[in-house]
Amino acid sequence: MRVALTDPIEPAGEAILREAGHETLLPQGSGPEALRALCAGADAVVVRQKLPDDLLDHAPRLLAAVRHGVGVDMIPVADCTARGVVVANVPGANADAVAEFVVAQMLAAARNAQAMHAALLADGWGAARGRSEAATELRGRTLGIVGVGAIGTRLAEIAAHGFRMNVLGNRRNPQALPPFVAYAELPRLFAESDYIALTCPLTPETRGLASAAMIARMKPGAWLLNVARGPVIEEAALLAALREGRIGAALDVFWQQPLAPDHPLRALPNVLLTPHVAGLTRESVAAMSTVACEEVVRILRGDRPRNFVNPDCWEASRARRRALGHL
């Protein structure tokens, strides 16, 4: 069968597909039209960028959409479920990478590393050392984590056991929090935390979760760290608070990506900006490629995936396979 790759993957993943007898396809060009053309004759797609919402209108053979990662907001899941296309993802494969990245964000903010680097290059040794006057330690500070799943739990472990931080957590099932994380409703979490890490998926419930009301509750000098999705934060409210200089923000994801050259965030001194790379390390990319391709092989041979995002579609997926002559 033919497996579309929205972007190149690690050789180990491609080898799994080849060994199963499948052919891989890459897009010719970029943008939604290139993705529609890529998937037109594909039986499965490995997803590393957002698929067009109308993709299935242009992909009559598609049986599976497997996310090379965790967040499935890049896939039109509801349409896939309705049409019998199996959706799977790779939860946990990049948990260490993202958790460590958030720690890097906190350390950079606490020690004023970015400003110190710039001052050393532009103004010399003394000016750079002066930036250390605002430095703080992580020990004893409070980290609030919104979305304590695989990533949030790993981050909490590092913060609590490695830096001896106080950790607050918010998730739908408070009983599932680890013992070293104290449950907090969002108003308390935003009000008491020195660092707030957003590690939740983007859903209708989490869209705009970091609202103007929540941002207004943040301590002066607190930092909002977003490795989830841009729309989890209310953009206008964050920009207003940053312009006032009341808080800081370390953002790896944005409302529109790539970040526009003239976006006002670029001109603010109290931000750390990175291009959606928190989950990308050599180790995590290799793991995501391997597991995603194993899921593709499993689905294409007619088995249920291990990480089934839309299990309600199973009977419809069997009907789709029959209609396409695969059963």
Coordinates of C-alpha atoms in Angstrom, one line a residue:
M1 CA 0.0 0.0 0.0
R2 CA 1.0 3.6 -0.3
V3 CA 1.9 5.7 2.8
A4 CA 2.0 9.5 2.5
L5 CA 4.4 11.4 4.7
T6 CA 3.5 15.0 5.1
D7 CA 7.2 15.6 6.0
P8 CA 10.3 13.4 6.0
I9 CA 10.6 10.9 8.9
E10 CA 13.5 9.1 10.5
P11 CA 15.1 6.2 8.4
A12 CA 14.1 3.7 11.1
G13 CA 10.5 4.5 10.5
E14 CA 10.7 4.3 6.7
A15 CA 12.5 0.9 7.1
I16 CA 9.5 -0.4 9.0
L17 CA 7.2 0.6 6.2
R18 CA 9.5 -0.9 3.5
E19 CA 9.8 -4.2 5.3
A20 CA 6.0 -4.4 5.4
G21 CA 6.0 -3.9 1.6
H22 CA 4.6 -0.4 1.6
E23 CA 5.6 2.5 -0.6
T24 CA 6.2 6.0 0.8
L25 CA 5.2 9.3 -0.8
L26 CA 6.4 12.9 0.0
P27 CA 4.6 16.1 -1.1
Q28 CA 5.6 17.9 -4.2
G29 CA 5.5 21.5 -3.0
S30 CA 3.9 22.9 0.1
G31 CA 0.5 24.1 1.4
P32 CA -3.0 22.5 1.5
E33 CA -3.1 21.7 -2.3
A34 CA 0.1 19.8 -2.1
L35 CA -1.2 17.7 0.9
R36 CA -4.5 17.0 -1.0
A37 CA -2.5 15.8 -4.0
L38 CA -0.2 13.8 -1.8
C39 CA -3.1 11.9 -0.2
A40 CA -5.1 11.4 -3.3
G41 CA -3.8 7.9 -3.9
A42 CA -2.6 7.1 -0.4
D43 CA -3.9 4.4 1.9
A44 CA -2.4 6.0 5.0
V45 CA -0.8 9.3 6.0
V46 CA 1.8 10.0 8.7
V47 CA 1.0 13.5 9.9
R48 CA 3.6 16.1 10.9
Q49 CA 1.7 19.2 9.7
K50 CA -1.9 20.2 9.7
L51 CA -4.1 18.4 7.2
P52 CA -6.7 20.3 5.3
D53 CA -10.1 20.0 6.9
D54 CA -11.5 18.7 3.6
L55 CA -8.8 16.2 3.0
L56 CA -11.1 13.2 2.9
D57 CA -12.9 14.7 0.0
H58 CA -9.7 14.3 -1.9
A59 CA -8.4 11.0 -0.4
P60 CA -10.8 8.2 -1.4
R61 CA -8.5 5.4 -0.5
L62 CA -7.4 6.6 2.9
L63 CA -7.7 4.1 5.7
A64 CA -5.5 5.7 8.4
A65 CA -4.1 9.0 9.6
V66 CA -1.4 8.5 12.2
R67 CA 0.0 11.5 14.1
H68 CA 3.8 11.6 14.3
G69 CA 3.4 12.9 17.9
V70 CA 0.6 13.5 20.4
G71 CA -1.7 16.4 19.4
V72 CA -4.3 15.4 16.9
D73 CA -5.7 18.9 16.2
M74 CA -3.7 18.6 13.0
I75 CA -6.1 15.9 11.8
P76 CA -9.9 16.3 11.0
V77 CA -10.8 13.6 13.6
A78 CA -14.6 14.1 13.4
D79 CA -14.6 13.7 9.6
C80 CA -12.3 10.6 9.9
T81 CA -14.6 9.0 12.4
A82 CA -17.7 9.6 10.3
R83 CA -16.0 8.1 7.2
G84 CA -14.3 5.2 8.9
V85 CA -10.7 6.4 8.8
V86 CA -8.7 5.2 11.8
V87 CA -6.8 7.9 13.7
A88 CA -3.9 7.0 16.0
N89 CA -1.1 8.9 17.7
V90 CA 2.1 8.4 19.6
P91 CA 1.5 9.4 23.2
G92 CA 4.5 9.7 25.5
A93 CA 7.2 9.4 22.9
N94 CA 8.3 13.0 23.3
A95 CA 7.4 13.4 27.0
D96 CA 11.0 13.7 28.1
A97 CA 11.9 16.1 25.3
V98 CA 9.0 18.5 26.0
A99 CA 9.4 18.3 29.8
E100 CA 13.2 19.1 29.5
F101 CA 12.4 22.0 27.2
V102 CA 10.1 23.6 29.7
V103 CA 12.8 23.3 32.3
A104 CA 15.1 25.0 29.9
Q105 CA 12.5 27.8 29.5
M106 CA 12.3 28.2 33.2
L107 CA 16.1 28.3 33.7
A108 CA 16.5 30.8 30.9
A109 CA 13.9 33.0 32.5
A110 CA 15.1 32.6 36.0
R111 CA 18.7 33.4 35.2
N112 CA 18.0 36.1 32.5
A113 CA 20.2 34.1 30.1
Q114 CA 18.9 35.5 26.9
A115 CA 19.4 39.2 27.9
M116 CA 22.8 38.3 29.5
H117 CA 24.0 36.8 26.2
A118 CA 22.8 39.8 24.2
A119 CA 24.4 42.3 26.6
L120 CA 27.7 40.4 26.6
L121 CA 27.9 40.6 22.8
A122 CA 26.7 44.1 22.5
D123 CA 27.8 46.0 25.6
G124 CA 30.6 43.9 27.2
W125 CA 31.4 41.9 30.3
G126 CA 30.3 44.4 32.9
A127 CA 26.9 45.1 31.3
A128 CA 26.2 41.4 31.0
R129 CA 27.1 40.7 34.7
G130 CA 24.7 43.5 35.7
R131 CA 21.9 41.4 34.3
S132 CA 22.5 38.8 37.0
E133 CA 21.0 41.2 39.6
A134 CA 17.5 40.0 38.6
A135 CA 18.4 36.2 38.7
T136 CA 16.5 33.9 40.9
E137 CA 16.6 30.2 41.7
L138 CA 14.0 27.6 41.0
R139 CA 14.2 25.9 44.4
G140 CA 11.2 26.8 46.5
R141 CA 9.3 28.4 43.6
T142 CA 5.9 27.2 42.5
L143 CA 5.3 25.6 39.2
G144 CA 1.7 25.2 38.0
I145 CA 1.1 22.6 35.3
V146 CA -2.1 22.7 33.2
G147 CA -2.6 19.3 31.7
V148 CA -0.8 16.6 33.8
G149 CA -0.6 13.8 31.3
A150 CA 2.6 12.1 30.2
I151 CA 4.5 15.4 29.6
G152 CA 3.1 17.2 32.6
T153 CA 3.9 14.2 34.9
R154 CA 7.5 14.1 33.7
L155 CA 7.9 17.8 34.1
A156 CA 6.4 17.6 37.6
E157 CA 9.0 14.8 38.5
I158 CA 11.9 17.0 37.4
A159 CA 10.6 20.1 39.1
A160 CA 9.6 18.5 42.4
H161 CA 12.5 16.0 42.8
G162 CA 15.3 17.7 40.9
F163 CA 14.7 21.4 41.7
R164 CA 12.6 21.0 44.9
M165 CA 9.9 23.2 43.5
N166 CA 6.3 23.2 44.8
V167 CA 4.1 21.8 42.0
L168 CA 0.4 22.5 41.5
G169 CA -1.5 20.6 38.8
N170 CA -4.8 20.8 37.0
R171 CA -6.4 18.0 35.0
R172 CA -9.8 16.6 34.4
N173 CA -9.3 13.7 36.8
P174 CA -7.6 15.1 40.0
Q175 CA -7.3 11.6 41.4
A176 CA -4.9 10.7 38.7
L177 CA -2.3 13.3 39.8
P178 CA 1.0 11.9 41.2
P179 CA 1.4 12.3 45.0
F180 CA 4.0 15.0 44.6
V181 CA 1.6 17.3 42.7
A182 CA -1.1 19.2 44.6
Y183 CA -4.4 19.7 42.7
A184 CA -5.5 23.3 42.1
E185 CA -8.4 24.8 40.3
L186 CA -7.3 27.2 37.5
P187 CA -7.9 30.4 39.4
R188 CA -5.7 29.3 42.3
L189 CA -3.0 27.8 40.0
F190 CA -2.7 31.0 38.0
A191 CA -2.6 33.2 41.2
E192 CA 0.0 31.2 43.1
S193 CA 2.4 30.0 40.5
D194 CA 5.7 31.6 39.7
Y195 CA 5.8 29.6 36.4
I196 CA 2.7 28.2 34.6
A197 CA 3.3 25.5 32.1
L198 CA 0.6 24.7 29.5
T199 CA 1.0 21.1 28.5
C200 CA -2.6 20.3 27.7
P201 CA -4.1 19.3 24.3
L202 CA -6.1 21.8 22.3
T203 CA -9.8 21.0 22.7
P204 CA -12.9 23.1 22.7
E205 CA -12.6 23.1 26.5
T206 CA -9.0 24.3 26.5
R207 CA -9.2 26.9 23.8
G208 CA -8.7 30.3 25.4
L209 CA -8.1 28.6 28.8
A210 CA -5.4 31.1 29.6
S211 CA -7.9 33.9 29.4
A212 CA -7.8 37.6 30.3
A213 CA -9.3 36.8 33.7
M214 CA -6.7 34.1 34.4
I215 CA -3.7 36.1 33.1
A216 CA -4.9 39.0 35.3
R217 CA -4.5 36.7 38.4
M218 CA -0.8 36.0 37.7
K219 CA 1.8 37.3 40.1
P220 CA 3.9 40.2 38.9
G221 CA 7.0 38.7 37.4
A222 CA 5.5 35.3 36.8
W223 CA 6.1 33.5 33.5
L224 CA 3.6 31.7 31.2
L225 CA 5.2 28.8 29.4
N226 CA 3.3 27.4 26.4
V227 CA 4.4 24.1 24.8
A228 CA 0.7 23.1 24.1
R229 CA -0.9 25.0 21.2
G230 CA -1.2 28.7 20.6
P231 CA -5.0 29.0 20.9
V232 CA -4.8 27.7 24.5
I233 CA -3.9 31.3 25.3
E234 CA -6.1 34.4 24.7
E235 CA -3.6 36.3 22.4
A236 CA -4.8 39.8 23.1
A237 CA -4.8 39.4 26.8
L238 CA -1.3 38.0 26.8
L239 CA 0.0 40.8 24.6
A240 CA -1.5 43.4 26.9
A241 CA 0.1 41.9 30.0
L242 CA 3.4 41.6 28.3
R243 CA 3.4 45.2 27.1
E244 CA 2.7 46.3 30.6
G245 CA 5.8 44.4 31.7
R246 CA 3.8 42.6 34.4
I247 CA 4.6 39.1 33.4
G248 CA 6.9 37.2 31.0
A249 CA 6.2 34.4 28.5
A250 CA 8.1 31.6 26.9
L251 CA 6.3 30.5 23.8
D252 CA 7.1 27.5 21.6
V253 CA 3.7 27.6 19.8
F254 CA 1.6 30.4 18.4
W255 CA -1.9 31.3 17.1
Q256 CA -0.6 31.2 13.5
Q257 CA 2.5 29.4 12.5
P258 CA 5.1 30.4 11.3
L259 CA 5.2 33.5 13.5
A260 CA 4.7 36.5 11.2
P261 CA 7.8 38.7 10.7
D262 CA 5.9 41.7 11.9
H263 CA 4.2 40.1 14.9
P264 CA 4.3 42.3 18.0
L265 CA 5.8 39.5 20.2
R266 CA 9.1 40.0 18.3
A267 CA 9.6 43.5 19.7
L268 CA 9.0 42.6 23.4
P269 CA 11.9 42.1 25.8
N270 CA 10.1 39.8 28.2
V271 CA 9.5 36.9 25.9
L272 CA 11.4 33.8 24.8
L273 CA 10.3 32.6 21.4
T274 CA 11.1 29.3 19.8
P275 CA 9.7 27.7 16.6
H276 CA 7.5 24.8 17.8
V277 CA 10.5 22.5 18.6
A278 CA 9.9 21.5 22.3
G279 CA 9.2 17.9 21.3
L280 CA 12.0 17.6 18.8
T281 CA 15.2 15.8 19.8
R282 CA 17.2 13.1 18.0
E283 CA 15.8 10.6 20.5
S284 CA 12.1 11.7 20.4
V285 CA 11.9 12.0 16.6
A286 CA 13.4 8.5 16.2
A287 CA 10.8 7.1 18.7
M288 CA 7.9 9.0 17.1
S289 CA 8.8 7.8 13.6
T290 CA 9.2 4.2 14.8
V291 CA 6.0 4.0 16.7
A292 CA 3.9 5.9 14.1
C293 CA 5.1 3.6 11.4
E294 CA 4.4 0.5 13.5
E295 CA 0.9 1.8 13.9
V296 CA 0.5 2.4 10.2
V297 CA 1.6 -1.2 9.5
R298 CA -0.8 -2.5 12.1
I299 CA -3.8 -0.6 10.8
L300 CA -3.1 -1.4 7.1
R301 CA -3.1 -5.1 7.9
G302 CA -6.5 -4.8 9.5
D303 CA -5.6 -4.7 13.2
R304 CA -6.6 -2.1 15.7
P305 CA -3.9 0.4 16.6
R306 CA -2.5 0.5 20.1
N307 CA -3.1 4.2 20.5
F308 CA -6.6 4.4 19.0
V309 CA -7.8 8.1 19.0
N310 CA -11.3 7.4 17.5
P311 CA -12.3 3.9 18.4
D312 CA -15.9 4.6 17.7
C313 CA -15.0 4.4 14.0
W314 CA -13.9 0.8 14.1
E315 CA -17.0 -0.8 12.5
A316 CA -17.1 2.0 9.9
S317 CA -13.5 1.4 9.1
R318 CA -14.2 -2.2 8.5
A319 CA -16.9 -1.3 6.1
R320 CA -14.6 1.2 4.3
R321 CA -11.9 -1.6 4.0
R322 CA -14.5 -3.9 2.5
A323 CA -15.7 -1.3 0.0
L324 CA -12.1 -0.7 -1.1
G325 CA -11.5 -4.5 -1.5
H326 CA -9.1 -4.9 1.5
L327 CA -11.2 -7.5 3.4

